Each structure stands twice: as C-alpha cells, then as structure tokens.
mmCIF file of N, CA and C and ligand atoms in Angstrom:
data_model
loop_
_atom_site.group_PDB
_atom_site.id
_atom_site.type_symbol
_atom_site.label_atom_id
_atom_site.label_comp_id
_atom_site.label_asym_id
_atom_site.label_seq_id
_atom_site.Cartn_x
_atom_site.Cartn_y
_atom_site.Cartn_z
ATOM 1 N N MET H 30 -20.545 -36.137 3.308
ATOM 2 C CA MET H 30 -19.952 -37.320 2.651
ATOM 3 C C MET H 30 -19.498 -36.935 1.239
ATOM 4 N N SER H 31 -18.236 -37.248 0.925
ATOM 5 C CA SER H 31 -17.689 -36.905 -0.385
ATOM 6 C C SER H 31 -18.309 -37.787 -1.466
ATOM 7 N N ASP H 32 -18.540 -37.204 -2.680
ATOM 8 C CA ASP H 32 -19.019 -38.038 -3.780
ATOM 9 C C ASP H 32 -17.854 -38.490 -4.671
ATOM 10 N N LYS H 33 -16.643 -38.217 -4.213
ATOM 11 C CA LYS H 33 -15.469 -38.721 -4.925
ATOM 12 C C LYS H 33 -15.395 -40.239 -4.784
ATOM 13 N N SER H 34 -14.839 -40.890 -5.813
ATOM 14 C CA SER H 34 -14.594 -42.324 -5.655
ATOM 15 C C SER H 34 -13.475 -42.513 -4.637
ATOM 16 N N ILE H 35 -13.415 -43.727 -4.096
ATOM 17 C CA ILE H 35 -12.387 -44.028 -3.102
ATOM 18 C C ILE H 35 -10.986 -43.837 -3.698
ATOM 19 N N PHE H 36 -10.836 -44.135 -4.986
ATOM 20 C CA PHE H 36 -9.504 -43.990 -5.595
ATOM 21 C C PHE H 36 -9.156 -42.517 -5.811
ATOM 22 N N LYS H 37 -10.145 -41.685 -6.122
ATOM 23 C CA LYS H 37 -9.874 -40.250 -6.235
ATOM 24 C C LYS H 37 -9.449 -39.697 -4.870
ATOM 25 N N ARG H 38 -10.022 -40.218 -3.831
ATOM 26 C CA ARG H 38 -9.633 -39.775 -2.485
ATOM 27 C C ARG H 38 -8.212 -40.232 -2.146
ATOM 28 N N ILE H 39 -7.816 -41.376 -2.667
ATOM 29 C CA ILE H 39 -6.421 -41.816 -2.485
ATOM 30 C C ILE H 39 -5.485 -40.909 -3.291
ATOM 31 N N ILE H 40 -5.864 -40.590 -4.532
ATOM 32 C CA ILE H 40 -5.051 -39.672 -5.360
ATOM 33 C C ILE H 40 -4.869 -38.339 -4.635
ATOM 34 N N ASP H 41 -5.939 -37.845 -4.052
ATOM 35 C CA ASP H 41 -5.904 -36.534 -3.379
ATOM 36 C C ASP H 41 -5.319 -36.614 -1.961
ATOM 37 N N LYS H 42 -4.876 -37.822 -1.587
ATOM 38 C CA LYS H 42 -4.239 -38.051 -0.277
ATOM 39 C C LYS H 42 -5.191 -37.747 0.882
ATOM 40 N N GLU H 43 -6.470 -37.930 0.629
ATOM 41 C CA GLU H 43 -7.464 -37.755 1.701
ATOM 42 C C GLU H 43 -7.575 -39.012 2.556
ATOM 43 N N ILE H 44 -7.261 -40.153 1.955
ATOM 44 C CA ILE H 44 -7.204 -41.401 2.715
ATOM 45 C C ILE H 44 -5.895 -42.091 2.375
ATOM 46 N N PRO H 45 -5.346 -42.848 3.304
ATOM 47 C CA PRO H 45 -4.028 -43.445 3.077
ATOM 48 C C PRO H 45 -4.078 -44.659 2.157
ATOM 49 N N ALA H 46 -2.959 -44.904 1.523
ATOM 50 C CA ALA H 46 -2.772 -46.123 0.740
ATOM 51 C C ALA H 46 -1.288 -46.433 0.770
ATOM 52 N N ASP H 47 -0.974 -47.691 0.548
ATOM 53 C CA ASP H 47 0.412 -48.129 0.531
ATOM 54 C C ASP H 47 0.944 -47.918 -0.893
ATOM 55 N N ILE H 48 1.399 -46.710 -1.164
ATOM 56 C CA ILE H 48 1.780 -46.304 -2.519
ATOM 57 C C ILE H 48 3.145 -46.879 -2.879
ATOM 58 N N VAL H 49 3.207 -47.539 -4.039
ATOM 59 C CA VAL H 49 4.475 -48.127 -4.486
ATOM 60 C C VAL H 49 5.081 -47.345 -5.641
ATOM 61 N N TYR H 50 4.297 -46.493 -6.300
ATOM 62 C CA TYR H 50 4.822 -45.693 -7.418
ATOM 63 C C TYR H 50 3.874 -44.521 -7.657
ATOM 64 N N GLU H 51 4.462 -43.370 -8.018
ATOM 65 C CA GLU H 51 3.639 -42.211 -8.367
ATOM 66 C C GLU H 51 4.394 -41.351 -9.355
ATOM 67 N N ASP H 52 3.693 -40.838 -10.364
ATOM 68 C CA ASP H 52 4.241 -39.793 -11.223
ATOM 69 C C ASP H 52 3.122 -38.815 -11.548
ATOM 70 N N ASP H 53 3.355 -37.944 -12.507
ATOM 71 C CA ASP H 53 2.360 -36.899 -12.768
ATOM 72 C C ASP H 53 1.078 -37.438 -13.382
ATOM 73 N N GLN H 54 1.127 -38.638 -13.944
ATOM 74 C CA GLN H 54 -0.049 -39.186 -14.633
ATOM 75 C C GLN H 54 -0.750 -40.322 -13.896
ATOM 76 N N CYS H 55 -0.039 -40.977 -12.991
ATOM 77 C CA CYS H 55 -0.630 -42.172 -12.385
ATOM 78 C C CYS H 55 -0.113 -42.443 -10.989
ATOM 79 N N LEU H 56 -0.793 -43.396 -10.359
ATOM 80 C CA LEU H 56 -0.466 -43.793 -8.994
ATOM 81 C C LEU H 56 -0.596 -45.319 -8.942
ATOM 82 N N ALA H 57 0.278 -45.956 -8.172
ATOM 83 C CA ALA H 57 0.177 -47.403 -7.972
ATOM 84 C C ALA H 57 0.270 -47.680 -6.475
ATOM 85 N N PHE H 58 -0.619 -48.536 -5.991
ATOM 86 C CA PHE H 58 -0.654 -48.829 -4.554
ATOM 87 C C PHE H 58 -1.123 -50.263 -4.348
ATOM 88 N N ASN H 59 -0.781 -50.802 -3.177
ATOM 89 C CA ASN H 59 -1.171 -52.182 -2.875
ATOM 90 C C ASN H 59 -2.674 -52.290 -2.649
ATOM 91 N N ASP H 60 -3.257 -53.346 -3.224
ATOM 92 C CA ASP H 60 -4.678 -53.610 -3.022
ATOM 93 C C ASP H 60 -4.937 -53.914 -1.540
ATOM 94 N N ILE H 61 -6.026 -53.388 -1.019
ATOM 95 C CA ILE H 61 -6.345 -53.564 0.398
ATOM 96 C C ILE H 61 -6.744 -55.010 0.707
ATOM 97 N N SER H 62 -7.133 -55.746 -0.316
ATOM 98 C CA SER H 62 -7.552 -57.141 -0.149
ATOM 99 C C SER H 62 -6.824 -58.013 -1.181
ATOM 100 N N PRO H 63 -5.521 -58.211 -0.972
ATOM 101 C CA PRO H 63 -4.710 -58.853 -2.020
ATOM 102 C C PRO H 63 -5.138 -60.289 -2.309
ATOM 103 N N GLN H 64 -5.165 -60.606 -3.601
ATOM 104 C CA GLN H 64 -5.543 -61.951 -4.057
ATOM 105 C C GLN H 64 -4.326 -62.746 -4.508
ATOM 106 N N ALA H 65 -3.158 -62.191 -4.287
ATOM 107 C CA ALA H 65 -1.886 -62.841 -4.604
ATOM 108 C C ALA H 65 -0.836 -62.166 -3.736
ATOM 109 N N PRO H 66 0.342 -62.795 -3.566
ATOM 110 C CA PRO H 66 1.372 -62.170 -2.727
ATOM 111 C C PRO H 66 1.695 -60.739 -3.153
ATOM 112 N N THR H 67 1.720 -60.492 -4.443
ATOM 113 C CA THR H 67 1.808 -59.116 -4.952
ATOM 114 C C THR H 67 0.493 -58.795 -5.655
ATOM 115 N N HIS H 68 -0.159 -57.733 -5.232
ATOM 116 C CA HIS H 68 -1.413 -57.310 -5.863
ATOM 117 C C HIS H 68 -1.464 -55.783 -5.778
ATOM 118 N N VAL H 69 -1.103 -55.170 -6.895
ATOM 119 C CA VAL H 69 -1.002 -53.705 -6.980
ATOM 120 C C VAL H 69 -2.074 -53.201 -7.935
ATOM 121 N N LEU H 70 -2.586 -52.027 -7.654
ATOM 122 C CA LEU H 70 -3.527 -51.353 -8.550
ATOM 123 C C LEU H 70 -2.822 -50.147 -9.155
ATOM 124 N N VAL H 71 -2.860 -50.044 -10.479
ATOM 125 C CA VAL H 71 -2.287 -48.885 -11.172
ATOM 126 C C VAL H 71 -3.438 -48.073 -11.736
ATOM 127 N N ILE H 72 -3.501 -46.810 -11.359
ATOM 128 C CA ILE H 72 -4.654 -45.981 -11.739
ATOM 129 C C ILE H 72 -4.187 -44.658 -12.349
ATOM 130 N N PRO H 73 -4.958 -44.145 -13.301
ATOM 131 C CA PRO H 73 -4.643 -42.809 -13.816
ATOM 132 C C PRO H 73 -5.086 -41.754 -12.803
ATOM 133 N N LYS H 74 -4.354 -40.647 -12.748
ATOM 134 C CA LYS H 74 -4.828 -39.549 -11.898
ATOM 135 C C LYS H 74 -6.054 -38.881 -12.522
ATOM 136 N N LYS H 75 -6.133 -38.930 -13.845
ATOM 137 C CA LYS H 75 -7.328 -38.416 -14.527
ATOM 138 C C LYS H 75 -8.524 -39.276 -14.137
ATOM 139 N N GLU H 76 -9.645 -38.654 -13.867
ATOM 140 C CA GLU H 76 -10.842 -39.405 -13.474
ATOM 141 C C GLU H 76 -11.505 -40.016 -14.709
ATOM 142 N N ILE H 77 -11.245 -41.305 -14.912
ATOM 143 C CA ILE H 77 -11.863 -42.090 -15.987
ATOM 144 C C ILE H 77 -12.594 -43.227 -15.296
ATOM 145 N N VAL H 78 -13.886 -43.362 -15.548
ATOM 146 C CA VAL H 78 -14.702 -44.320 -14.800
ATOM 147 C C VAL H 78 -14.271 -45.763 -15.058
ATOM 148 N N SER H 79 -14.071 -46.099 -16.311
ATOM 149 C CA SER H 79 -13.713 -47.485 -16.647
ATOM 150 C C SER H 79 -13.093 -47.506 -18.029
ATOM 151 N N LEU H 80 -12.645 -48.695 -18.441
ATOM 152 C CA LEU H 80 -12.083 -48.817 -19.795
ATOM 153 C C LEU H 80 -13.142 -48.450 -20.835
ATOM 154 N N ALA H 81 -14.404 -48.686 -20.518
ATOM 155 C CA ALA H 81 -15.486 -48.350 -21.446
ATOM 156 C C ALA H 81 -15.634 -46.840 -21.631
ATOM 157 N N HIS H 82 -15.030 -46.067 -20.765
ATOM 158 C CA HIS H 82 -15.142 -44.607 -20.827
ATOM 159 C C HIS H 82 -13.888 -43.948 -21.408
ATOM 160 N N VAL H 83 -12.920 -44.745 -21.810
ATOM 161 C CA VAL H 83 -11.677 -44.196 -22.369
ATOM 162 C C VAL H 83 -11.969 -43.548 -23.727
ATOM 163 N N GLN H 84 -11.387 -42.374 -23.946
ATOM 164 C CA GLN H 84 -11.563 -41.655 -25.206
ATOM 165 C C GLN H 84 -10.288 -41.788 -26.049
ATOM 166 N N ASP H 85 -10.423 -41.505 -27.336
ATOM 167 C CA ASP H 85 -9.254 -41.592 -28.223
ATOM 168 C C ASP H 85 -8.098 -40.768 -27.680
ATOM 169 N N GLU H 86 -8.413 -39.610 -27.111
ATOM 170 C CA GLU H 86 -7.358 -38.703 -26.618
ATOM 171 C C GLU H 86 -6.594 -39.301 -25.424
ATOM 172 N N ASP H 87 -7.148 -40.341 -24.815
ATOM 173 C CA ASP H 87 -6.506 -40.971 -23.656
ATOM 174 C C ASP H 87 -5.450 -42.001 -24.060
ATOM 175 N N GLY H 88 -5.264 -42.203 -25.352
ATOM 176 C CA GLY H 88 -4.336 -43.239 -25.818
ATOM 177 C C GLY H 88 -2.959 -43.176 -25.168
ATOM 178 N N PRO H 89 -2.294 -42.005 -25.190
ATOM 179 C CA PRO H 89 -0.960 -41.942 -24.576
ATOM 180 C C PRO H 89 -0.985 -42.257 -23.078
ATOM 181 N N LEU H 90 -2.033 -41.842 -22.390
ATOM 182 C CA LEU H 90 -2.155 -42.133 -20.962
ATOM 183 C C LEU H 90 -2.296 -43.634 -20.730
ATOM 184 N N ILE H 91 -3.130 -44.289 -21.530
ATOM 185 C CA ILE H 91 -3.328 -45.738 -21.375
ATOM 186 C C ILE H 91 -2.021 -46.475 -21.658
ATOM 187 N N ALA H 92 -1.301 -46.032 -22.680
ATOM 188 C CA ALA H 92 -0.006 -46.645 -22.973
ATOM 189 C C ALA H 92 0.942 -46.447 -21.789
ATOM 190 N N HIS H 93 0.928 -45.278 -21.213
ATOM 191 C CA HIS H 93 1.797 -44.999 -20.064
ATOM 192 C C HIS H 93 1.462 -45.933 -18.893
ATOM 193 N N LEU H 94 0.169 -46.138 -18.632
ATOM 194 C CA LEU H 94 -0.224 -47.019 -17.527
ATOM 195 C C LEU H 94 0.365 -48.418 -17.721
ATOM 196 N N PHE H 95 0.298 -48.925 -18.945
ATOM 197 C CA PHE H 95 0.813 -50.273 -19.178
ATOM 198 C C PHE H 95 2.333 -50.331 -19.088
ATOM 199 N N LEU H 96 2.994 -49.251 -19.484
ATOM 200 C CA LEU H 96 4.453 -49.232 -19.337
ATOM 201 C C LEU H 96 4.841 -49.200 -17.865
ATOM 202 N N VAL H 97 4.059 -48.499 -17.054
ATOM 203 C CA VAL H 97 4.303 -48.479 -15.605
ATOM 204 C C VAL H 97 4.049 -49.868 -15.022
ATOM 205 N N VAL H 98 2.977 -50.522 -15.457
ATOM 206 C CA VAL H 98 2.695 -51.888 -14.988
ATOM 207 C C VAL H 98 3.885 -52.799 -15.281
ATOM 208 N N LYS H 99 4.394 -52.730 -16.497
ATOM 209 C CA LYS H 99 5.531 -53.583 -16.872
ATOM 210 C C LYS H 99 6.754 -53.278 -16.015
ATOM 211 N N LYS H 100 7.030 -52.012 -15.838
ATOM 212 C CA LYS H 100 8.194 -51.611 -15.031
ATOM 213 C C LYS H 100 8.034 -52.101 -13.592
ATOM 214 N N LEU H 101 6.850 -51.915 -13.034
ATOM 215 C CA LEU H 101 6.602 -52.350 -11.657
ATOM 216 C C LEU H 101 6.705 -53.863 -11.524
ATOM 217 N N ALA H 102 6.202 -54.580 -12.532
ATOM 218 C CA ALA H 102 6.244 -56.048 -12.467
ATOM 219 C C ALA H 102 7.679 -56.520 -12.241
ATOM 220 N N PHE H 103 8.610 -55.932 -12.959
ATOM 221 C CA PHE H 103 10.013 -56.347 -12.792
ATOM 222 C C PHE H 103 10.586 -55.826 -11.497
ATOM 223 N N GLU H 104 10.257 -54.591 -11.140
ATOM 224 C CA GLU H 104 10.775 -54.030 -9.884
ATOM 225 C C GLU H 104 10.269 -54.812 -8.674
ATOM 226 N N LEU H 105 9.069 -55.361 -8.782
ATOM 227 C CA LEU H 105 8.477 -56.098 -7.665
ATOM 228 C C LEU H 105 8.815 -57.590 -7.709
ATOM 229 N N GLY H 106 9.702 -57.964 -8.616
ATOM 230 C CA GLY H 106 10.210 -59.333 -8.630
ATOM 231 C C GLY H 106 9.312 -60.336 -9.325
ATOM 232 N N LEU H 107 8.520 -59.857 -10.285
ATOM 233 C CA LEU H 107 7.580 -60.748 -10.963
ATOM 234 C C LEU H 107 8.073 -61.159 -12.347
ATOM 235 N N GLY H 108 9.386 -61.219 -12.497
ATOM 236 C CA GLY H 108 9.949 -61.526 -13.807
ATOM 237 C C GLY H 108 9.557 -62.892 -14.339
ATOM 238 N N SER H 109 9.177 -63.819 -13.453
ATOM 239 C CA SER H 109 8.798 -65.157 -13.922
ATOM 240 C C SER H 109 7.350 -65.221 -14.381
ATOM 241 N N GLY H 110 6.607 -64.123 -14.193
ATOM 242 C CA GLY H 110 5.239 -64.083 -14.695
ATOM 243 C C GLY H 110 4.322 -63.275 -13.804
ATOM 244 N N PHE H 111 3.330 -62.707 -14.415
ATOM 245 C CA PHE H 111 2.368 -61.888 -13.672
ATOM 246 C C PHE H 111 1.082 -61.812 -14.477
ATOM 247 N N ARG H 112 0.040 -61.310 -13.841
ATOM 248 C CA ARG H 112 -1.266 -61.172 -14.514
ATOM 249 C C ARG H 112 -1.745 -59.741 -14.378
ATOM 250 N N THR H 113 -2.324 -59.216 -15.453
ATOM 251 C CA THR H 113 -2.983 -57.914 -15.407
ATOM 252 C C THR H 113 -4.460 -58.131 -15.705
ATOM 253 N N ILE H 114 -5.294 -57.426 -14.950
ATOM 254 C CA ILE H 114 -6.749 -57.544 -15.108
ATOM 255 C C ILE H 114 -7.348 -56.152 -15.064
ATOM 256 N N ILE H 115 -8.293 -55.891 -15.963
ATOM 257 C CA ILE H 115 -9.101 -54.667 -15.889
ATOM 258 C C ILE H 115 -10.561 -55.098 -15.888
ATOM 259 N N ASN H 116 -11.230 -54.952 -14.765
ATOM 260 C CA ASN H 116 -12.659 -55.239 -14.689
ATOM 261 C C ASN H 116 -13.420 -53.987 -15.121
ATOM 262 N N SER H 117 -14.416 -54.174 -15.978
ATOM 263 C CA SER H 117 -15.169 -53.024 -16.503
ATOM 264 C C SER H 117 -16.657 -53.260 -16.360
ATOM 265 N N GLY H 118 -17.306 -52.377 -15.636
ATOM 266 C CA GLY H 118 -18.754 -52.449 -15.493
ATOM 267 C C GLY H 118 -19.198 -53.521 -14.513
ATOM 268 N N ALA H 119 -20.482 -53.481 -14.172
ATOM 269 C CA ALA H 119 -21.019 -54.372 -13.143
ATOM 270 C C ALA H 119 -20.805 -55.838 -13.504
ATOM 271 N N ASP H 120 -21.120 -56.227 -14.721
ATOM 272 C CA ASP H 120 -20.962 -57.629 -15.103
ATOM 273 C C ASP H 120 -19.501 -58.011 -15.295
ATOM 274 N N GLY H 121 -18.644 -57.013 -15.407
ATOM 275 C CA GLY H 121 -17.203 -57.285 -15.505
ATOM 276 C C GLY H 121 -16.548 -57.390 -14.146
ATOM 277 N N GLY H 122 -17.343 -57.205 -13.096
ATOM 278 C CA GLY H 122 -16.802 -57.337 -11.743
ATOM 279 C C GLY H 122 -16.169 -56.078 -11.192
ATOM 280 N N GLN H 123 -16.404 -54.934 -11.859
ATOM 281 C CA GLN H 123 -15.819 -53.675 -11.371
ATOM 282 C C GLN H 123 -16.594 -53.182 -10.153
ATOM 283 N N THR H 124 -15.857 -52.890 -9.081
ATOM 284 C CA THR H 124 -16.508 -52.421 -7.852
ATOM 285 C C THR H 124 -16.134 -50.989 -7.494
ATOM 286 N N VAL H 125 -15.078 -50.461 -8.101
ATOM 287 C CA VAL H 125 -14.693 -49.066 -7.868
ATOM 288 C C VAL H 125 -14.719 -48.353 -9.216
ATOM 289 N N ASP H 126 -15.501 -47.282 -9.302
ATOM 290 C CA ASP H 126 -15.723 -46.602 -10.580
ATOM 291 C C ASP H 126 -14.619 -45.590 -10.888
ATOM 292 N N HIS H 127 -13.416 -46.088 -10.928
ATOM 293 C CA HIS H 127 -12.252 -45.314 -11.385
ATOM 294 C C HIS H 127 -11.343 -46.339 -12.036
ATOM 295 N N LEU H 128 -11.036 -46.149 -13.314
ATOM 296 C CA LEU H 128 -10.227 -47.114 -14.060
ATOM 297 C C LEU H 128 -9.004 -47.573 -13.265
ATOM 298 N N HIS H 129 -8.799 -48.893 -13.219
ATOM 299 C CA HIS H 129 -7.621 -49.423 -12.534
ATOM 300 C C HIS H 129 -7.178 -50.719 -13.193
ATOM 301 N N ILE H 130 -5.870 -50.895 -13.218
ATOM 302 C CA ILE H 130 -5.277 -52.137 -13.724
ATOM 303 C C ILE H 130 -4.766 -52.918 -12.521
ATOM 304 N N HIS H 131 -5.266 -54.133 -12.362
ATOM 305 C CA HIS H 131 -4.735 -55.026 -11.328
ATOM 306 C C HIS H 131 -3.433 -55.637 -11.850
ATOM 307 N N LEU H 132 -2.388 -55.604 -11.054
ATOM 308 C CA LEU H 132 -1.135 -56.304 -11.348
ATOM 309 C C LEU H 132 -0.937 -57.320 -10.233
ATOM 310 N N MET H 133 -0.956 -58.599 -10.615
ATOM 311 C CA MET H 133 -0.907 -59.663 -9.615
ATOM 312 C C MET H 133 0.204 -60.651 -9.951
ATOM 313 N N GLY H 134 0.829 -61.177 -8.896
ATOM 314 C CA GLY H 134 1.862 -62.179 -9.096
ATOM 315 C C GLY H 134 2.422 -62.643 -7.771
ATOM 316 N N GLY H 135 3.491 -63.433 -7.866
ATOM 317 C CA GLY H 135 4.122 -63.938 -6.650
ATOM 318 C C GLY H 135 3.673 -65.338 -6.309
ATOM 319 N N ARG H 136 2.779 -65.892 -7.087
ATOM 320 C CA ARG H 136 2.400 -67.305 -6.973
ATOM 321 C C ARG H 136 2.012 -67.774 -8.366
ATOM 322 N N SER H 137 1.828 -69.083 -8.523
ATOM 323 C CA SER H 137 1.401 -69.601 -9.815
ATOM 324 C C SER H 137 -0.096 -69.355 -9.965
ATOM 325 N N LEU H 138 -0.463 -68.554 -10.931
ATOM 326 C CA LEU H 138 -1.861 -68.154 -11.110
ATOM 327 C C LEU H 138 -2.563 -69.136 -12.044
ATOM 328 N N THR H 139 -3.775 -69.488 -11.690
ATOM 329 C CA THR H 139 -4.511 -70.456 -12.504
ATOM 330 C C THR H 139 -5.434 -69.733 -13.482
ATOM 331 N N TRP H 140 -5.927 -70.496 -14.443
ATOM 332 C CA TRP H 140 -6.843 -69.969 -15.454
ATOM 333 C C TRP H 140 -7.859 -71.040 -15.782
ATOM 334 N N PRO H 141 -9.140 -70.794 -15.984
ATOM 335 C CA PRO H 141 -9.723 -69.467 -16.032
ATOM 336 C C PRO H 141 -10.024 -68.906 -14.654
ATOM 337 N N PRO H 142 -10.155 -67.572 -14.562
ATOM 338 C CA PRO H 142 -10.583 -66.953 -13.304
ATOM 339 C C PRO H 142 -12.082 -67.191 -13.122
ATOM 340 N N GLY H 143 -12.608 -66.869 -11.954
ATOM 341 C CA GLY H 143 -14.026 -67.087 -11.674
ATOM 342 C C GLY H 143 -14.940 -66.161 -12.428
HETATM 343 P P1 5GP W 7 -12.469 -54.054 -8.998
HETATM 344 O O1 5GP W 7 -13.315 -55.081 -8.318
HETATM 345 O O2 5GP W 7 -13.211 -52.744 -9.176
HETATM 346 O O3 5GP W 7 -11.813 -54.521 -10.262
HETATM 347 O O4 5GP W 7 -11.254 -53.801 -8.037
HETATM 348 C C1 5GP W 7 -11.299 -52.909 -6.980
HETATM 349 C C2 5GP W 7 -10.178 -53.269 -6.061
HETATM 350 O O5 5GP W 7 -9.971 -52.187 -5.172
HETATM 351 C C3 5GP W 7 -10.447 -54.488 -5.195
HETATM 352 O O6 5GP W 7 -9.456 -55.472 -5.440
HETATM 353 C C4 5GP W 7 -10.407 -53.963 -3.765
HETATM 354 O O7 5GP W 7 -9.809 -54.847 -2.861
HETATM 355 C C5 5GP W 7 -9.613 -52.670 -3.914
HETATM 356 N N1 5GP W 7 -9.954 -51.624 -2.985
HETATM 357 C C6 5GP W 7 -11.207 -51.183 -2.671
HETATM 358 N N2 5GP W 7 -11.146 -50.190 -1.766
HETATM 359 C C7 5GP W 7 -9.826 -49.974 -1.516
HETATM 360 C C8 5GP W 7 -9.131 -49.071 -0.673
HETATM 361 O O8 5GP W 7 -9.709 -48.227 0.040
HETATM 362 N N3 5GP W 7 -7.772 -49.139 -0.676
HETATM 363 C C9 5GP W 7 -7.093 -50.033 -1.452
HETATM 364 N N4 5GP W 7 -5.770 -50.022 -1.373
HETATM 365 N N5 5GP W 7 -7.724 -50.910 -2.258
HETATM 366 C C10 5GP W 7 -9.074 -50.884 -2.282
#
C-alpha cells in the first residue's frame, strides 16, 4: 500500500482523474464528489500538506495557483461568480493532506457554509 496521498497519486498518474488543466507547477481536476455544478480542485505538484505548511519560498507558487483558479473560473463559464475554499487541518474540514483550492460555481452559492 502506497503512503502517498491520493492527490500525489493523481499527480503521478497512478490513479485517474478528470484533469481540466495541467502545467509544470500545478494540476486541476474535477472533484469526485462535486458540491456544485462546477467543482474543481487546483493543487500544487509540490507536496505541501496544507496552507499551514506553506513556507515563505512558496509565495510565487501560491500566487500561481490563484492565477490558475481565476483563469479556470472564466474558462469554465463562472464569470457571474464563483467560490474558492481552502480547508486546513482537521477542524478546518481538510480530508486530504495535500494542499488544494476548491473552485466551485454554476449555481447560486449560499453563505455561511456549514
Ligand atoms: P477537503 O475536504 O480536504 O477540503 O477536500 C478534499 C476533496 O477531495 C473532497 O471534496 C473530495 O470529494 C475530493 N476527493 C477525495 N478523493 C478524491 C479522488 O480520488 N479523486 C477526486 N477527483 N477527488 C477526490
């Protein structure tokens, strides 16, 4: 049994995912359990456990992830609005220990979340 996270296995193409974008720094794919008509996860290829584990040197990478999120939001037709979420740690609702940005849209999203 691999001790890689499920997202690292997706990066390494060991398990399939519905990939919507990829470059040398990141990967974006559809969430397996979508909570909105569009629900994409954008992840760094670098293994970073969570936002709490980001180092100063990761600044350009984090900026790149958000620029990809913005670009994808428009490419996926979410120009009228979208939501980004980063769950961090157990109490933050994080279930996969590899940093990921949720990009959700395609319906009117309510606030506050649960
Ligand atoms: P978290 O709860 O950590 O913020 O979000 C993890 C997300 O990963 C969840 O929305 C969950 O549905 C998604 N997810 C978990 N395993 C897989 C998988 O194997 N493939 C894909 N595409 N998404 C997954």
